[in-house]
Coordinates of C-alpha atoms in Angstrom, one line a residue:
M1 CA 0.2 0.3 0.2
A2 CA 1.7 3.2 -1.1
T3 CA 2.2 6.3 1.6
L4 CA 0.2 8.6 1.4
V5 CA 2.6 12.0 2.4
P6 CA -0.2 14.5 4.1
P7 CA -0.8 17.7 2.6
P8 CA 1.4 21.5 3.5
K9 CA 0.5 22.8 6.6
R10 CA -1.7 26.4 5.4
V11 CA 1.2 29.0 6.9
K12 CA -0.9 32.1 7.3
L13 CA 1.1 34.8 5.2
S14 CA 0.9 38.7 6.9
G15 CA 3.6 41.6 6.2
P16 CA 4.7 43.7 4.1
S17 CA 5.9 41.0 1.4
L18 CA 1.5 40.5 1.0
K19 CA 1.5 43.7 -0.8
P20 CA 1.3 43.6 -5.0
A21 CA 4.5 44.4 -5.9
E22 CA 4.7 47.6 -7.8
P23 CA 3.5 48.0 -11.9
T24 CA 7.0 48.6 -13.4
A25 CA 6.7 51.6 -16.4
K26 CA 5.6 49.9 -19.5
A27 CA 7.9 52.3 -22.2
P28 CA 5.9 54.3 -24.8
T29 CA 5.1 53.0 -28.5
V30 CA 7.1 55.3 -30.9
V31 CA 6.8 55.9 -35.1
V32 CA 10.7 55.3 -35.9
Q33 CA 11.8 57.0 -39.4
F34 CA 15.1 54.7 -40.4
R35 CA 17.1 56.6 -43.1
S36 CA 20.3 55.7 -44.0
S37 CA 23.8 58.0 -43.5
V38 CA 25.0 57.3 -46.6
D39 CA 22.2 58.8 -49.2
G40 CA 19.7 59.8 -46.4
L41 CA 16.7 58.0 -47.6
P42 CA 14.3 56.0 -46.0
L43 CA 15.4 52.4 -45.6
G44 CA 11.5 51.4 -45.6
P45 CA 8.2 52.3 -43.7
A46 CA 8.2 53.8 -40.8
V47 CA 7.5 51.7 -37.9
S48 CA 6.4 51.0 -34.9
L49 CA 7.7 50.6 -32.0
P50 CA 8.5 50.4 -27.6
A51 CA 10.6 53.3 -27.1
D52 CA 12.6 50.9 -25.0
T53 CA 14.2 48.7 -27.9
A54 CA 17.9 47.9 -28.3
R55 CA 20.3 48.1 -30.5
D56 CA 20.6 44.7 -31.2
G57 CA 17.1 45.0 -32.2
M58 CA 16.6 48.5 -33.9
E59 CA 19.9 46.0 -36.1
M60 CA 17.7 43.6 -37.0
L61 CA 15.0 45.7 -38.3
V62 CA 17.0 47.9 -40.4
N63 CA 18.8 44.7 -41.3
R64 CA 14.7 43.4 -42.4
L65 CA 14.1 46.2 -43.3
K66 CA 17.0 46.1 -46.0
G67 CA 15.9 42.5 -47.3
G68 CA 18.6 40.0 -48.4
A69 CA 20.5 40.3 -45.4
E70 CA 21.3 36.5 -44.5
E71 CA 19.6 35.9 -40.0
D72 CA 22.6 34.8 -39.2
D73 CA 26.0 37.2 -40.1
P74 CA 23.5 40.6 -40.4
T75 CA 25.4 43.9 -41.1
P76 CA 25.8 45.4 -37.8
F77 CA 24.9 49.5 -37.6
S78 CA 25.1 52.1 -35.0
F79 CA 22.3 54.4 -34.3
S80 CA 21.7 58.7 -34.6
L81 CA 19.2 60.6 -33.5
L82 CA 18.7 63.7 -36.2
I83 CA 16.8 66.6 -34.9
P84 CA 16.8 69.8 -36.1
N85 CA 19.2 72.3 -35.1
P86 CA 17.7 75.1 -32.4
L87 CA 19.8 77.7 -34.5
S88 CA 18.2 76.8 -38.0
T89 CA 16.6 79.7 -39.4
S90 CA 14.8 80.2 -42.9
T91 CA 17.8 82.6 -43.8
T92 CA 20.7 80.5 -42.6
P93 CA 20.1 77.0 -42.6
S94 CA 21.9 74.8 -40.5
E95 CA 22.7 71.4 -40.7
P96 CA 20.7 68.8 -38.2
I97 CA 22.3 67.8 -35.3
K98 CA 23.5 64.3 -34.6
I99 CA 22.4 62.3 -31.3
P100 CA 24.0 58.8 -31.3
L101 CA 22.0 56.0 -29.6
P102 CA 24.3 54.0 -27.8
T103 CA 21.5 51.9 -26.1
S104 CA 17.9 53.4 -26.8
L105 CA 15.0 56.1 -27.5
Q106 CA 13.5 55.1 -24.5
A107 CA 17.6 55.4 -22.0
D108 CA 19.4 58.2 -23.6
I109 CA 16.6 60.7 -24.7
L110 CA 13.6 59.7 -23.2
S111 CA 15.0 59.3 -19.5
P112 CA 18.9 61.1 -20.7
S113 CA 21.7 59.5 -17.8
P114 CA 23.5 62.3 -16.9
A115 CA 26.0 61.6 -19.5
I116 CA 23.9 62.1 -22.7
L117 CA 22.9 65.0 -21.3
A118 CA 26.6 66.1 -20.9
L119 CA 26.8 64.7 -24.1
L120 CA 23.3 67.2 -25.4
K121 CA 24.8 70.0 -23.8
A122 CA 27.8 69.5 -25.7
Q123 CA 26.2 69.0 -29.1
G124 CA 24.0 72.7 -28.6
L125 CA 21.1 71.9 -26.9
G126 CA 21.0 73.2 -23.4
S127 CA 18.3 69.4 -21.9
A128 CA 16.7 67.3 -23.7
P129 CA 14.6 67.7 -26.3
S130 CA 10.8 67.3 -25.4
F131 CA 9.0 65.3 -27.7
T132 CA 4.8 64.1 -28.4
S133 CA 2.8 60.5 -29.4
E134 CA 2.5 62.2 -32.0
D135 CA 6.6 63.0 -33.0
V136 CA 8.4 61.0 -35.7
F137 CA 11.7 59.6 -34.8
T138 CA 14.7 60.3 -37.6
I139 CA 16.8 57.7 -37.1
V140 CA 20.0 57.3 -38.9
C141 CA 22.0 53.7 -39.5
E142 CA 25.7 54.4 -40.4
P143 CA 26.7 50.0 -40.4
Q144 CA 29.6 49.2 -39.0
A145 CA 32.0 46.6 -41.1
V146 CA 29.8 46.6 -44.4
W147 CA 33.2 44.1 -45.4
K148 CA 34.2 40.6 -44.0
V149 CA 37.6 39.8 -43.4
R150 CA 37.9 35.9 -44.1
G151 CA 39.6 34.1 -41.1
I152 CA 43.0 32.6 -40.6
G153 CA 43.1 28.9 -40.7
R154 CA 46.8 28.2 -42.0
C155 CA 50.2 29.0 -41.7
G156 CA 51.2 30.0 -44.9
S157 CA 55.2 31.0 -44.3
T158 CA 58.1 29.9 -41.6
L159 CA 59.8 32.4 -41.7
S160 CA 63.5 31.9 -40.3
G161 CA 66.2 35.1 -39.7
H162 CA 66.5 36.3 -36.6
S163 CA 68.9 35.2 -34.0
S164 CA 67.1 35.8 -30.9
P165 CA 63.4 35.7 -29.2
I166 CA 60.6 38.3 -31.4
L167 CA 59.7 40.6 -29.0
C168 CA 57.1 43.1 -30.9
S169 CA 55.8 42.3 -34.6
V170 CA 53.8 44.9 -36.3
I171 CA 51.9 45.1 -39.4
S172 CA 52.6 48.8 -41.6
P173 CA 49.2 50.6 -42.2
S174 CA 48.3 49.2 -46.4
G175 CA 49.1 46.0 -44.6
N176 CA 51.5 45.5 -47.4
L177 CA 54.7 45.1 -45.3
A178 CA 55.1 43.6 -41.5
A179 CA 58.6 44.5 -39.4
T180 CA 59.7 42.5 -36.5
G181 CA 62.4 42.9 -33.7
A182 CA 64.5 40.4 -31.3
G183 CA 66.5 40.4 -28.8
D184 CA 69.7 40.0 -31.8
A185 CA 69.0 43.6 -32.0
T186 CA 68.3 44.1 -35.1
A187 CA 64.5 44.5 -36.8
R188 CA 64.0 43.1 -40.0
I189 CA 61.3 43.9 -43.0
W190 CA 59.1 41.3 -44.3
D191 CA 57.0 41.3 -48.1
L192 CA 53.3 40.4 -46.8
Q193 CA 52.8 40.1 -50.6
T194 CA 55.5 37.7 -51.5
E195 CA 56.4 36.7 -47.6
L196 CA 59.8 37.2 -47.7
P197 CA 62.1 39.4 -46.1
R198 CA 63.2 43.1 -48.0
A199 CA 65.7 44.4 -45.7
T200 CA 67.2 44.2 -41.8
L201 CA 67.9 47.1 -40.0
V202 CA 71.3 46.7 -37.8
G203 CA 72.3 49.8 -36.0
H204 CA 70.8 49.5 -32.3
K205 CA 72.8 48.0 -29.7
G206 CA 70.7 45.7 -27.6
W207 CA 67.6 44.3 -28.4
V208 CA 64.9 45.9 -30.5
L209 CA 61.5 46.5 -28.0
C210 CA 59.5 48.2 -29.6
L211 CA 57.9 48.7 -33.4
A212 CA 56.3 52.1 -35.5
W213 CA 54.7 52.4 -38.5
D214 CA 55.2 56.4 -39.4
P215 CA 51.3 56.4 -40.4
L216 CA 51.6 57.7 -44.4
E217 CA 54.0 54.2 -44.5
R218 CA 56.8 56.3 -44.9
W219 CA 59.2 55.3 -41.3
L220 CA 59.6 52.7 -39.3
A221 CA 60.4 53.9 -35.9
T222 CA 62.8 51.6 -33.5
G223 CA 62.8 52.2 -30.0
G224 CA 65.6 49.4 -28.0
H225 CA 67.4 48.3 -25.0
D226 CA 70.0 50.3 -25.4
G227 CA 67.6 54.4 -24.3
L228 CA 68.6 55.4 -28.4
V229 CA 65.9 55.7 -30.4
R230 CA 66.3 55.1 -34.6
I231 CA 64.6 55.9 -37.7
W232 CA 64.3 53.4 -41.2
D233 CA 63.3 54.9 -44.8
V234 CA 60.6 52.2 -45.5
K235 CA 61.3 52.3 -49.3
T236 CA 65.8 51.1 -48.9
G237 CA 66.2 50.0 -44.9
K238 CA 68.8 52.3 -44.7
P239 CA 68.4 55.3 -41.3
V240 CA 67.7 58.2 -42.4
G241 CA 70.2 60.4 -40.0
D242 CA 72.0 59.3 -36.7
A243 CA 69.9 57.8 -33.3
L244 CA 67.6 60.0 -31.5
V245 CA 69.8 59.9 -28.3
G246 CA 67.9 61.9 -24.9
H247 CA 66.6 58.6 -23.1
S248 CA 69.2 57.5 -20.2
K249 CA 67.6 53.7 -20.2
W250 CA 65.3 51.7 -22.2
I251 CA 62.9 52.4 -24.5
T252 CA 59.0 50.5 -24.4
S253 CA 56.4 52.6 -26.2
L254 CA 56.5 54.3 -29.5
A255 CA 54.1 56.3 -31.0
W256 CA 53.9 59.2 -34.7
E257 CA 52.0 61.2 -33.9
P258 CA 49.1 60.9 -36.3
A259 CA 48.3 61.7 -39.8
H260 CA 45.5 64.0 -39.7
L261 CA 47.0 66.9 -37.0
A262 CA 50.5 65.8 -38.7
S263 CA 52.4 68.1 -40.4
T264 CA 53.4 66.0 -44.2
T265 CA 57.1 66.6 -44.2
A266 CA 57.6 66.5 -40.6
P267 CA 55.7 64.5 -38.1
R268 CA 56.6 64.9 -34.8
L269 CA 57.4 60.9 -32.4
A270 CA 57.1 60.0 -28.6
S271 CA 59.3 57.6 -27.4
S272 CA 58.3 56.8 -23.8
S273 CA 61.5 55.2 -21.3
K274 CA 62.2 52.6 -18.0
D275 CA 64.0 56.4 -16.8
G276 CA 60.1 57.7 -15.9
T277 CA 59.6 60.6 -19.0
V278 CA 58.3 60.5 -22.0
R279 CA 60.0 62.5 -25.5
I280 CA 58.4 64.7 -27.5
W281 CA 60.6 64.2 -31.3
S282 CA 60.9 66.6 -34.6
M283 CA 61.3 64.7 -37.9
A284 CA 62.2 68.4 -38.4
T285 CA 65.3 69.0 -36.8
R286 CA 65.6 65.3 -35.3
R287 CA 65.6 66.9 -31.9
T288 CA 63.9 67.0 -28.6
A289 CA 61.1 69.2 -29.4
F290 CA 59.6 68.9 -25.0
A291 CA 59.9 65.8 -23.0
L292 CA 57.4 65.4 -20.1
G293 CA 58.4 64.6 -16.9
G294 CA 56.0 64.0 -14.0
H295 CA 56.3 60.0 -14.1
T296 CA 57.9 59.1 -10.9
A297 CA 58.1 54.9 -12.5
C298 CA 58.9 53.6 -15.5
V299 CA 56.5 55.4 -18.3
N300 CA 55.1 51.8 -20.1
V301 CA 53.1 52.9 -22.5
V302 CA 52.6 56.1 -24.9
K303 CA 49.4 56.8 -27.6
W304 CA 49.3 59.9 -29.5
G305 CA 45.8 60.9 -29.5
G306 CA 43.2 62.1 -32.2
E307 CA 42.3 65.1 -30.6
G308 CA 45.7 66.4 -30.0
L309 CA 46.2 64.5 -26.9
I310 CA 49.4 62.2 -25.8
Y311 CA 49.0 60.1 -23.0
T312 CA 51.2 57.9 -20.9
A313 CA 50.8 54.7 -18.3
S314 CA 53.4 53.7 -15.6
S315 CA 54.4 52.0 -13.2
D316 CA 54.1 54.7 -10.2
R317 CA 50.0 54.1 -10.8
S318 CA 49.2 56.6 -12.2
V319 CA 48.1 57.7 -16.0
R320 CA 49.1 61.0 -17.3
V321 CA 47.8 63.3 -19.9
W322 CA 49.3 65.7 -21.5
D323 CA 48.4 68.3 -24.7
A324 CA 50.6 68.0 -27.6
A325 CA 51.4 70.7 -29.0
E326 CA 52.4 72.6 -26.0
G327 CA 53.9 68.9 -23.1
K328 CA 51.0 70.9 -20.2
L329 CA 49.5 68.2 -18.1
V330 CA 46.0 68.2 -18.4
R331 CA 45.2 65.4 -16.1
I332 CA 46.0 63.1 -14.3
L333 CA 44.3 59.5 -13.2
S334 CA 45.3 57.3 -10.9
D335 CA 43.0 54.9 -9.6
H336 CA 44.9 52.1 -10.1
A337 CA 46.5 50.0 -7.1
H338 CA 49.3 48.4 -9.2
W339 CA 51.9 49.0 -12.0
V340 CA 50.5 50.4 -15.6
T341 CA 51.6 47.9 -18.1
T342 CA 48.9 48.9 -21.0
M343 CA 46.4 51.2 -22.5
A344 CA 44.5 51.5 -25.4
L345 CA 41.8 54.1 -27.2
S346 CA 39.4 53.7 -28.7
T347 CA 40.4 55.4 -31.9
D348 CA 43.3 52.6 -32.2
H349 CA 42.4 51.9 -35.6
V350 CA 41.9 54.5 -37.5
L351 CA 44.6 56.3 -36.4
R352 CA 47.1 53.2 -37.4
T353 CA 45.9 53.1 -40.4
G354 CA 45.6 56.6 -41.4
P355 CA 44.5 57.4 -44.9
F356 CA 44.4 53.2 -45.6
D357 CA 41.2 51.5 -45.7
H358 CA 39.4 48.9 -46.9
E359 CA 38.9 49.6 -50.3
G360 CA 42.7 50.3 -51.4
R361 CA 42.8 53.1 -52.1
K362 CA 45.2 55.1 -53.5
T363 CA 46.0 58.9 -53.0
K364 CA 48.4 60.0 -55.4
D365 CA 50.2 62.9 -52.5
D366 CA 50.7 62.8 -48.8
E367 CA 48.1 66.4 -48.6
E368 CA 45.7 64.3 -49.7
A369 CA 46.9 60.9 -47.8
K370 CA 46.2 63.5 -44.5
K371 CA 42.7 65.0 -46.1
L372 CA 41.1 60.6 -46.0
A373 CA 42.4 60.5 -42.9
L374 CA 40.8 62.9 -41.6
T375 CA 37.9 62.3 -43.4
R376 CA 38.3 58.2 -41.5
Y377 CA 38.7 60.0 -38.4
Q378 CA 35.7 62.1 -38.4
A379 CA 33.7 59.6 -39.2
H380 CA 34.8 57.5 -36.4
I381 CA 34.4 60.2 -34.2
A382 CA 31.3 60.7 -34.8
N383 CA 28.4 58.4 -33.2
S384 CA 31.1 57.9 -30.0
P385 CA 34.3 60.1 -29.6
E386 CA 37.7 59.0 -28.4
C387 CA 38.3 57.5 -24.9
M388 CA 40.7 54.9 -22.7
I389 CA 41.0 51.9 -21.5
T390 CA 44.2 51.0 -19.3
G391 CA 45.2 47.6 -17.8
S392 CA 47.3 47.2 -14.2
D393 CA 49.0 44.9 -12.3
D394 CA 46.4 45.3 -9.8
H395 CA 44.4 42.6 -12.1
T396 CA 41.7 45.4 -12.8
L397 CA 40.7 47.4 -15.9
F398 CA 39.5 51.3 -16.0
L399 CA 37.0 53.0 -18.4
W400 CA 37.9 56.2 -18.8
P401 CA 35.8 59.3 -20.3
P402 CA 37.0 61.6 -23.3
Q403 CA 39.1 63.8 -22.1
F404 CA 39.9 66.8 -24.1
A405 CA 43.0 69.4 -24.4
N406 CA 40.9 72.8 -24.2
A407 CA 37.7 72.0 -22.4
P408 CA 36.2 74.6 -19.3
L409 CA 37.9 73.4 -16.3
G410 CA 35.6 70.9 -14.3
T411 CA 33.9 69.5 -17.2
T412 CA 35.6 66.6 -18.4
P413 CA 35.2 64.0 -15.4
K414 CA 37.9 63.0 -13.8
K415 CA 36.0 59.7 -12.5
Y416 CA 36.4 57.0 -14.9
V417 CA 33.2 55.0 -16.4
S418 CA 33.4 51.8 -15.7
R419 CA 35.9 49.5 -13.1
L420 CA 36.4 46.1 -14.9
T421 CA 37.4 43.0 -12.7
G422 CA 37.2 39.2 -13.7
H423 CA 40.5 38.9 -14.2
Q424 CA 42.2 36.6 -12.1
K425 CA 45.8 37.4 -12.5
A426 CA 47.5 41.2 -13.8
V427 CA 46.0 42.4 -17.7
S428 CA 49.1 41.4 -20.0
H429 CA 47.1 43.3 -22.8
V430 CA 44.6 45.2 -24.0
A431 CA 42.5 46.7 -27.1
F432 CA 39.4 48.1 -28.4
S433 CA 38.2 46.1 -31.3
P434 CA 38.5 48.9 -34.6
D435 CA 34.8 49.7 -34.8
G436 CA 35.5 50.6 -31.1
R437 CA 32.2 48.4 -29.7
W438 CA 34.2 45.8 -28.0
I439 CA 37.4 45.9 -26.2
A440 CA 39.9 42.7 -24.9
S441 CA 41.6 42.1 -22.4
A442 CA 44.3 39.3 -22.8
G443 CA 45.7 37.8 -18.9
L444 CA 47.6 36.0 -17.9
D445 CA 45.6 34.4 -15.9
N446 CA 44.6 32.4 -19.8
S447 CA 42.1 34.6 -20.6
V448 CA 40.6 36.4 -23.0
K449 CA 38.0 39.1 -21.9
I450 CA 35.5 40.7 -23.7
W451 CA 33.7 44.5 -22.0
E452 CA 31.3 46.5 -24.4
G453 CA 33.1 49.6 -26.1
K454 CA 30.5 52.7 -24.5
T455 CA 30.3 51.1 -20.7
G456 CA 33.0 48.3 -19.9
R457 CA 30.0 46.0 -18.8
F458 CA 31.0 43.0 -18.6
A459 CA 30.5 40.3 -22.3
A460 CA 32.5 36.8 -22.4
S461 CA 34.8 34.7 -21.2
L462 CA 37.3 33.6 -23.8
R463 CA 39.1 29.9 -23.1
G464 CA 40.5 27.7 -24.4
H465 CA 44.7 28.1 -23.2
V466 CA 46.6 26.6 -21.3
G467 CA 49.3 29.4 -20.6
A468 CA 49.2 32.9 -20.5
V469 CA 47.8 35.0 -23.1
Y470 CA 50.3 38.0 -23.9
R471 CA 49.4 39.7 -26.5
L472 CA 45.5 40.4 -28.9
A473 CA 45.2 41.2 -31.9
W474 CA 41.2 42.1 -33.9
S475 CA 40.5 41.8 -37.3
S476 CA 39.1 45.1 -39.4
D477 CA 35.9 44.1 -39.7
S478 CA 35.5 44.2 -35.7
R479 CA 34.0 39.9 -35.3
M480 CA 37.3 38.4 -34.4
V481 CA 39.7 38.3 -32.3
I482 CA 43.6 36.6 -32.1
S483 CA 45.7 36.1 -29.2
A484 CA 49.2 34.5 -28.7
S485 CA 49.8 32.9 -26.1
K486 CA 52.5 31.3 -23.9
D487 CA 51.2 28.0 -24.3
T488 CA 53.1 28.0 -27.9
T489 CA 49.2 28.4 -30.3
L490 CA 47.7 31.1 -31.5
K491 CA 44.1 31.2 -31.0
V492 CA 41.2 32.8 -33.0
W493 CA 37.8 33.4 -31.9
D494 CA 34.3 34.1 -33.6
L495 CA 33.2 37.6 -31.3
K496 CA 29.4 36.0 -32.7
T497 CA 29.4 33.6 -30.5
Y498 CA 32.0 33.8 -28.1
K499 CA 33.4 30.4 -28.9
L500 CA 37.7 29.5 -30.7
K501 CA 36.6 30.0 -34.5
T502 CA 40.6 28.3 -35.2
D503 CA 43.2 27.2 -33.6
L504 CA 46.7 27.8 -34.6
P505 CA 49.9 25.4 -33.8
G506 CA 52.9 25.7 -35.2
H507 CA 55.5 27.9 -33.1
T508 CA 57.9 25.5 -31.6
D509 CA 57.7 27.8 -28.1
E510 CA 55.7 30.8 -26.4
V511 CA 54.0 33.7 -29.0
Y512 CA 55.4 36.8 -28.2
C513 CA 53.7 39.2 -30.3
V514 CA 51.1 39.4 -32.9
D515 CA 49.5 41.9 -35.4
W516 CA 46.4 41.6 -37.3
V517 CA 45.7 43.7 -40.8
A518 CA 43.3 42.8 -43.8
D519 CA 44.4 39.5 -44.7
K520 CA 46.6 38.5 -42.5
V521 CA 48.6 37.7 -38.9
V522 CA 51.9 38.4 -38.4
S523 CA 53.6 36.2 -35.0
G524 CA 56.6 35.6 -33.2
G525 CA 58.0 34.1 -30.1
R526 CA 60.9 32.8 -28.4
D527 CA 61.6 30.4 -31.3
K528 CA 62.8 32.6 -33.5
T529 CA 60.9 32.4 -36.6
V530 CA 58.4 35.4 -38.2
K531 CA 55.1 32.7 -38.8
I532 CA 52.7 34.6 -40.9
W533 CA 49.0 33.4 -41.4
K534 CA 46.5 33.9 -43.5
H535 CA 42.7 31.9 -44.9

């Protein structure tokens, strides 16, 4: 006979928990007209949708309106609300104002946050614009990554020549050349079209620790353990004058002045050093224009931003922002608890590639190249101003708000936007995706983590390496990221699924460096070989 289970006792409930939950406010329904950023034409009829429809939802809707888009691989879009300029008159018409929509109409326009209100004020609006239920919202849709980079799947060439471990590798802005620096005191230039060596750069008396291509691809700068900075002519492989002397310890990082800001004949170069200083060199005089002092320990990274600012990260636990025109200190950011070892700007990709885009357009002279670089930069920051992220040995990253050289006192917030936690060991490298929408960070805890570029919100953890991850590089379409590790492998990750796309074994020892431009990847490491990976 089955055992009968007695019914549960009735418990008399009382107290405030019995009160029904307050109904959540329902987002209003709005009428939206999507327009193309290319020609300004409507992408379809006006549609009604909830005001809290997120960016992903609008992206899916726009792809369906355009028709012909595969649902498993939609085109990514950025969105901006178009409103009339309040200063516009019939006699002096002004361009409409674009307000970025990083989240939704509800969050960014109808109930804007303090950050959005500050942005509206910067656009010339005293407050958030008011709308009625009968208004039609005009949203401009700008396609991002309309092309697609082919996945990396095999090793095309293994190039020998260096007699010591390869410490750094950088592909040129056009993607036609690559440079590597090694412990044998030499740098080498490789032709990625023929996959053959092109030049050996001999002159340093110690390890070559860092490399930087001029944005117009005329010169290559190298920094060494000997404290010297050398400039090389890319076409001839010969040194351009004598070494730049001034630092008392080894060079840690190099950064050229962006193409759209620099003089076409005499750009400037920034170098950071173990001696705690940053020097700005003039190619016209081949001397120090000025030095940036103030850090009390090694300056690990220097970046030259597109807004006329220089960013430096140091082992004194601080990040400093400088005016590139005069070398004046703009701001000190000191929230990290340990050495700041890595830094990235949301504009890194467009500044690095200058006038070289995915279409491979050729310019007739340096002036035209400078104008094209400016056009590309302005298009990049149209929806999101240049911002910075830093990583530290304290296992954290900080996403900082946009900095401005001539902003009135108190208008640029000093506090970070977000503190990114999750790594269990030191952060070794961080990089923004080319479109600025995502951040990838590598750690000595064997993991790669993905974060949202504007908010710093955690997105995914990519696990598969069994050794420390040293370096990262993004594909130009922002859909994939590659990681180099102590476990002798490189791994390509798919940002749509957050899963491993391709495992690339081949190196016989630790992989210290990797770079990805167009459809070529170059890597190097302790096994002294350069590997070129392709589709």
